[in-house]
XYZ file of C-alpha atoms in Angstrom:
376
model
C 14.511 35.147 -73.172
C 11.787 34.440 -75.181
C 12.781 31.050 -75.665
C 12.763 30.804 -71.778
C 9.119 31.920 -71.206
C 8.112 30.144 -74.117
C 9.398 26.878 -72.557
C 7.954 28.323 -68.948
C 4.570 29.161 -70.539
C 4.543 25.449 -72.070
C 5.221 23.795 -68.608
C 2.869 25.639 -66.855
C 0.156 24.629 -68.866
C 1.098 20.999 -69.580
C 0.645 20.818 -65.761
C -2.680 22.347 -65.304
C -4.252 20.399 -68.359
C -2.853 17.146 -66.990
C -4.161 18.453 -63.200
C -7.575 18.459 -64.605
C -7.373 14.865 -66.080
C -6.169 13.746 -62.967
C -8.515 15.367 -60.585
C -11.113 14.074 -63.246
C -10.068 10.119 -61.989
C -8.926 11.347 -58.222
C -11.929 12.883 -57.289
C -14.395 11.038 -54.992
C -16.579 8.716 -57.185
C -20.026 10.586 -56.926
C -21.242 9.236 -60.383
C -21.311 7.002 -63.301
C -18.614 9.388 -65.229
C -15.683 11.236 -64.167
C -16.491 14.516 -66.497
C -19.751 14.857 -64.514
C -17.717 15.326 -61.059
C -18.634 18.479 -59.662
C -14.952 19.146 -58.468
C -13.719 18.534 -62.400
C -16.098 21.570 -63.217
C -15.378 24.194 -60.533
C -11.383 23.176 -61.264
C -12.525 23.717 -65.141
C -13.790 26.608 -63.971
C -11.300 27.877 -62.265
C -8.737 26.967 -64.954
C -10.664 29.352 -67.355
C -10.594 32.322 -64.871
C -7.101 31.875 -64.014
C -5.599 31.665 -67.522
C -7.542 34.907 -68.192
C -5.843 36.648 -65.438
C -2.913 35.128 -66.775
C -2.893 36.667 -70.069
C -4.038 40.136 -68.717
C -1.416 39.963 -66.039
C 0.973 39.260 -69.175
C 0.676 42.080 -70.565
C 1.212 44.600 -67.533
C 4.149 45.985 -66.916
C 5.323 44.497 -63.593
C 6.873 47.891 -62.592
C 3.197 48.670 -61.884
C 3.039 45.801 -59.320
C 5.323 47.998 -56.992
C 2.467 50.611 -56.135
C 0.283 47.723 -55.726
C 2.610 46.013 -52.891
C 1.409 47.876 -49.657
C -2.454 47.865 -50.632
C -2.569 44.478 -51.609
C -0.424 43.075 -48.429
C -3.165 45.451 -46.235
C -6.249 43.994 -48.258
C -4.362 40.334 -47.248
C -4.072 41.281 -43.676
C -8.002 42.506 -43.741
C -9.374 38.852 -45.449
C -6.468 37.177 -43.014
C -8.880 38.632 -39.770
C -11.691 38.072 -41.148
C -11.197 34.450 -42.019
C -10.921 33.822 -38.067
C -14.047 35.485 -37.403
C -16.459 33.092 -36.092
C -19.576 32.622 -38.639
C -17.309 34.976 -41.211
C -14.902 32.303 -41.965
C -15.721 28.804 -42.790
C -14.438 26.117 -40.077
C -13.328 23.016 -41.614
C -11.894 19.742 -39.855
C -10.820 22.597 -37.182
C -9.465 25.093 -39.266
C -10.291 28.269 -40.708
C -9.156 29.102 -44.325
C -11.997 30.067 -46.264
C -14.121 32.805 -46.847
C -17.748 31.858 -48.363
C -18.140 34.337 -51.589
C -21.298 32.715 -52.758
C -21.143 29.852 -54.775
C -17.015 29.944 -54.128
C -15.183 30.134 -51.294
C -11.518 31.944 -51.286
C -9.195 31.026 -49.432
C -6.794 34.399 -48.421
C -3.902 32.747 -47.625
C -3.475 32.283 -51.619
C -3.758 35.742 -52.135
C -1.227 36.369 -48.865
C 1.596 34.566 -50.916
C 1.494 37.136 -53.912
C 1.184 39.761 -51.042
C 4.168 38.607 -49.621
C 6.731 38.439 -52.075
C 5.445 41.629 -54.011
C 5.782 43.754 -50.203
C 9.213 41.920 -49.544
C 10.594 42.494 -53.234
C 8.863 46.307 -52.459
C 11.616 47.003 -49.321
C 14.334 44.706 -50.008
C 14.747 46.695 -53.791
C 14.148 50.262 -52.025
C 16.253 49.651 -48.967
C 19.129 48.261 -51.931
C 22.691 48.728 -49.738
C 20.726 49.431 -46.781
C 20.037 45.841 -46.575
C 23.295 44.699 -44.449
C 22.017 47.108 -41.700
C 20.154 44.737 -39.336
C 16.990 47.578 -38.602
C 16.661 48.079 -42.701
C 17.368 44.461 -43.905
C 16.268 42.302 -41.291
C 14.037 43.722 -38.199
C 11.352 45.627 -40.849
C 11.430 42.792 -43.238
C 10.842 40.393 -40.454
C 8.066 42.427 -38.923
C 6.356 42.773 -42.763
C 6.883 39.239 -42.918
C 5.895 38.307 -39.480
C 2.464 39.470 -39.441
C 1.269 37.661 -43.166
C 2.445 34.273 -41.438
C 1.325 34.810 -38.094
C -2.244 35.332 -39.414
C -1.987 32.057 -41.662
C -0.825 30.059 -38.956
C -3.119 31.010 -36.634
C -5.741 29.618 -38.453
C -3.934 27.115 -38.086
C -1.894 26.305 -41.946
C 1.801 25.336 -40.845
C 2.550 24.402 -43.874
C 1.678 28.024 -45.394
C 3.183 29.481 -42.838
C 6.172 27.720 -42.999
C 6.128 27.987 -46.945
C 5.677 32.169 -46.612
C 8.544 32.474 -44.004
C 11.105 30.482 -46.397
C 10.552 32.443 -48.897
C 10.894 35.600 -47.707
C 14.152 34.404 -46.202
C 15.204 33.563 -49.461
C 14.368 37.534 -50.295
C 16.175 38.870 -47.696
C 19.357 36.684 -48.589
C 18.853 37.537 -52.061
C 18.243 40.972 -51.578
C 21.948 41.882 -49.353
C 20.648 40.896 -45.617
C 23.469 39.498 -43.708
C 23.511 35.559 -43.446
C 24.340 35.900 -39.696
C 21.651 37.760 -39.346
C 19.255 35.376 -40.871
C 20.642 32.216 -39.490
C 20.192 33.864 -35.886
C 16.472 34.813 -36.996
C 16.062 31.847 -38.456
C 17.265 29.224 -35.469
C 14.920 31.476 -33.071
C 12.173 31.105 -35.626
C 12.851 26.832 -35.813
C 12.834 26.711 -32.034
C 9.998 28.808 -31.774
C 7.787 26.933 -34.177
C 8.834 23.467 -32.463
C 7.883 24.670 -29.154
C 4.244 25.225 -30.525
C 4.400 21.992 -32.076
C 4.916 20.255 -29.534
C 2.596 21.916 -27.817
C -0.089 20.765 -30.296
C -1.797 17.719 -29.973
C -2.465 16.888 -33.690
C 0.310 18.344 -35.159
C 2.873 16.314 -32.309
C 1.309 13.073 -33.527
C 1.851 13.603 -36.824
C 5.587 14.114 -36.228
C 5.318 10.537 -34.309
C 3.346 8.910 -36.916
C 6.228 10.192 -39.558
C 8.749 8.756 -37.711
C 6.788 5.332 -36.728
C 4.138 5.427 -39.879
C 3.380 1.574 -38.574
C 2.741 2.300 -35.501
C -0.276 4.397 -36.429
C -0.958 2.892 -39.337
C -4.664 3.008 -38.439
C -4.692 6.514 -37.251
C -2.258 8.981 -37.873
C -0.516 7.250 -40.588
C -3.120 6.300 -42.412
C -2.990 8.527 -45.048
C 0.768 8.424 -45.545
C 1.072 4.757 -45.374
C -2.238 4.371 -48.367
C 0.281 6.965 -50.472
C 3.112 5.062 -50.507
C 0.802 1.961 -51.355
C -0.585 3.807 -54.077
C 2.851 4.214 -55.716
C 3.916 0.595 -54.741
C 0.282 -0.645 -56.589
C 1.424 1.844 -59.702
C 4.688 0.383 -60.497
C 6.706 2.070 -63.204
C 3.838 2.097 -65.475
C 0.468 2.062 -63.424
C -2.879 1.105 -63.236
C -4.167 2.544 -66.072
C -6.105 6.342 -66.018
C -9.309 5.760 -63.646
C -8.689 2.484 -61.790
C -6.868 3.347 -58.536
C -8.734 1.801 -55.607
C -6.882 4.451 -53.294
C -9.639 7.030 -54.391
C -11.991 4.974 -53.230
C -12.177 6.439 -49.464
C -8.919 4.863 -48.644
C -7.168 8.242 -49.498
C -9.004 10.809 -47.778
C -7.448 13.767 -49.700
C -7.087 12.266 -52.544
C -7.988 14.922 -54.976
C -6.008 17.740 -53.239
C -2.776 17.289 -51.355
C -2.362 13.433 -51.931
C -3.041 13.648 -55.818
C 0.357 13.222 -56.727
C -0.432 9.208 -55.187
C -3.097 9.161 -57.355
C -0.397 9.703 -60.512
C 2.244 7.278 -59.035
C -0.995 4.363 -58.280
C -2.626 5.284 -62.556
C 0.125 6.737 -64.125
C 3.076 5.135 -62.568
C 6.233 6.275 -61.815
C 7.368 7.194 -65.397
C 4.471 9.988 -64.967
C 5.288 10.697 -61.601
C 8.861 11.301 -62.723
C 8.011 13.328 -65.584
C 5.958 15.592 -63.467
C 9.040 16.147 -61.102
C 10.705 17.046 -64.600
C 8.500 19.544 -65.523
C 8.123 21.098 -62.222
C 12.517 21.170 -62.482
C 12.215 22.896 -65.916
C 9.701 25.713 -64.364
C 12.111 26.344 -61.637
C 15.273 26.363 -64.170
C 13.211 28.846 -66.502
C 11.992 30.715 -63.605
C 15.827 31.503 -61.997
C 17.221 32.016 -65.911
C 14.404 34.967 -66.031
C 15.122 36.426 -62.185
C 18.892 36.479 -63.494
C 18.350 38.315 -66.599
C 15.960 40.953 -65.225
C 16.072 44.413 -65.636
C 15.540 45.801 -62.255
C 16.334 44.891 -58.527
C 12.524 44.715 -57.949
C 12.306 42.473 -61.171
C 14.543 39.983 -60.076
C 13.348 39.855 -56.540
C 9.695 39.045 -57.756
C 10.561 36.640 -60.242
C 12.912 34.650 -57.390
C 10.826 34.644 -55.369
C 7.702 32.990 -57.600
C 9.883 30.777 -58.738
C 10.559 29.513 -54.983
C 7.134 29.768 -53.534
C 5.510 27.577 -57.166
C 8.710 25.039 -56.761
C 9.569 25.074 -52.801
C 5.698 24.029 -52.674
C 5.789 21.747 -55.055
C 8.761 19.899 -53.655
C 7.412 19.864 -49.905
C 3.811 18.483 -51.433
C 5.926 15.662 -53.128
C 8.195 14.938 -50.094
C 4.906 14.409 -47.629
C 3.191 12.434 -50.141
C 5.989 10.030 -50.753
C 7.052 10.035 -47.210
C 10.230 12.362 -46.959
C 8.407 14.544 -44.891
C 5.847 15.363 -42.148
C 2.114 15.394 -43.500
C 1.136 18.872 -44.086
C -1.263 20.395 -45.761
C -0.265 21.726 -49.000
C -1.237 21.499 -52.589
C 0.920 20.276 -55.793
C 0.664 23.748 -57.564
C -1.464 23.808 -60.363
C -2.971 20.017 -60.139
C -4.427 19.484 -56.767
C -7.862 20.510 -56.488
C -8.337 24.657 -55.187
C -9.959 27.233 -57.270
C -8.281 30.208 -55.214
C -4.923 28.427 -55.142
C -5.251 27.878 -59.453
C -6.563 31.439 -60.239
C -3.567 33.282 -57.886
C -0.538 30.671 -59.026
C -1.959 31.564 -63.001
C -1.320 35.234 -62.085
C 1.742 34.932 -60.303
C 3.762 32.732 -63.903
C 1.906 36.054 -65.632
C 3.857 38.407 -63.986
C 7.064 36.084 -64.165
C 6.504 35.965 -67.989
C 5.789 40.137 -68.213
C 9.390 40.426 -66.179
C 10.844 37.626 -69.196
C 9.633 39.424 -71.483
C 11.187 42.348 -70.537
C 14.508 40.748 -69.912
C 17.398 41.596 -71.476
C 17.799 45.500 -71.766
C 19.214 48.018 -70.275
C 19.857 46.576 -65.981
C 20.009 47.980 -63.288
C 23.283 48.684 -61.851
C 22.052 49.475 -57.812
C 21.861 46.020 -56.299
C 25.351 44.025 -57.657
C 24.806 41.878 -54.315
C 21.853 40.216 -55.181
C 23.502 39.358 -58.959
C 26.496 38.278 -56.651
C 24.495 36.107 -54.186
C 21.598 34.533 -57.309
C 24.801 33.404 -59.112
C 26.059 31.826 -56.518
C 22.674 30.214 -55.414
């Protein structure tokens, strides 16, 4: 395995180094020089922080993470309220993410997605052949789950939400829950969450603007249709590092979840392509250590950060290039997001500790969730 989280350990960083160059050119021009960009220092900053949580986290053992599941999903749940608080959290183009720390500002939600998967790895390894019964393995779960995502998408993220609620489906198939039970769950939940996006103004009309980008070109498709320019502009070898035009105002959000046009318009599509490779390799590395774990709880965590970092990655690339609804989500560990760096740096840290540890003695308890990963 050590091979594995060697090649992991490789990616990940290869990806945040190259983030920072690119937020470097993405970021909107305020001066002369890219390196004097406030945004490139905070991510700098931010990158620091995070790679030192990374190598403490790396050397914990990740058993410890267990007592840590309830506490940290309640400490979530507490910065989750308090982020909808009015003049507690900060309101931003209508929504509230952020809490202001100072100089920073956090945004829980982050935090909420290592909350998540540590509480639903927590039950779904203690409940073990429990899990088929549908109180132990899917009305608890769904209630543990339920009450992370409704917080994050009342503030209103549904891409977060939406990203959360995946993944702990994922958990709860991986971990023995009946797949009846989850595709009933799971068709309630769809329904449920088109209802209220219909029922949403903004949201509604960026469905319609996917589905007819030139009809509101100058509105609601703006942003999607100046992505896909940005890509046809870049060509299979780009612009060169620094000259997209895009940045300048035409791409709103171009330094967080619309960077990856910035790398298709200067890097072209042989970087764009290479990022999709490395972000492939992660995920490949990522299931090879949830496989090879030595515990139920081990394998649960290290699935599911290996869906949240990749399942985010790939619905960031599918909105920017079109495939899919605009959302907002980040490309994990390049966009722009200090909170978002720092917690995704911590998360690979624990997936490393549970490579690392790979490879002895297993656990013999949960043969369903070997049954159902190998057949994933």
């Amino acid at each position: 395995m050590k091979t594995t989280v060697t090649v992991l350990t490789a990616v990940v960083l290869s990806l945040a180094l190259f983030g920072l160059v690119m937020l470097a050119s993405a970021s909107p021009v305020q001066g002369t020089s890219f390196l004097h960009d406030p945004f490139v220092k905070r991510q700098a900053s931010s990158f620091l922080v995070g790679l030192s949580a990374f190598l403490v986290v790396v050397r914990i053992d990740y058993r410890l993470w267990k007592k840590l599941a309830i506490p940290l999903a309640l400490v979530s749940v507490v910065l989750l309220i308090l982020v909808l608080v009015p003049g507690v959290g900060l309101n931003v183009k209508g929504s509230r993410r952020w809490l202001p720390l100072g100089p920073i500002n956090m945004q829980p939600s982050e935090i909420t997605k290592l909350s998540l998967i540590l509480l639903m790895a927590w039950w779904m390894s203690r409940v073990q052949r429990k899990a088929d019964h549908p109180g132990y393995g899917l009305a608890l779960p769904l209630l543990l789950m339920g009450t992370l995502t409704i917080l994050v998408f009342v503030e209103p993220d549904f891409g977060t939400s939406i990203l959360l609620a995946a993944v702990a489906f994922v958990l709860m198939f991986i971990g023995g829950t009946r797949i009846g039970f989850l595709l009933v769950a799971g068709v309630t939940g769809l329904a449920g969450f088109a209802v209220l996006v219909m029922m949403d103004v903004e949201r509604m009309a960026r469905v319609m603007a996917f589905r007819n980008p030139e009809k509101y070109a100058k509105d609601e498709a703006f942003q999607l249709l100046n992505a896909i320019y940005a890509f046809v502009v870049g060509g299979a070898s780009g612009v060169g590092l620094g000259n997209s035009l895009q940045k300048h105002h035409y791409l709103p959000e171009a330094h967080t979840d619309f960077i990856f046009a910035i790398v298709g318009e200067e890097m072209g599509l042989i970087a764009s392509l290479a990022v999709l490779a490395l972000f492939i390799t992660f995920f490949v590395c990522g299931l090879r250590i949830s496989f090879r774990a030595s515990d139920s709880f081990g394998r649960l965590v290290a699935f599911g950060i290996t869906t949240m970092i990749a399942l985010q990655a790939a619905l960031n690339m599918g909105v920017v290039t079109g495939v899919l609804p605009t959302k907002g989500l980040p490309l994990p560990l390049i966009s722009y997001g200090g909170t978002s760096l720092a917690i995704t740096f911590v998360m690979i840290g624990l997936l490393v500790n549970i490579g690392l540890q790979a490879g002895g003695e297993k656990e013999d308890a949960l043969p369903v969730i070997r049954d159902k990963a190998r057949q994933l």
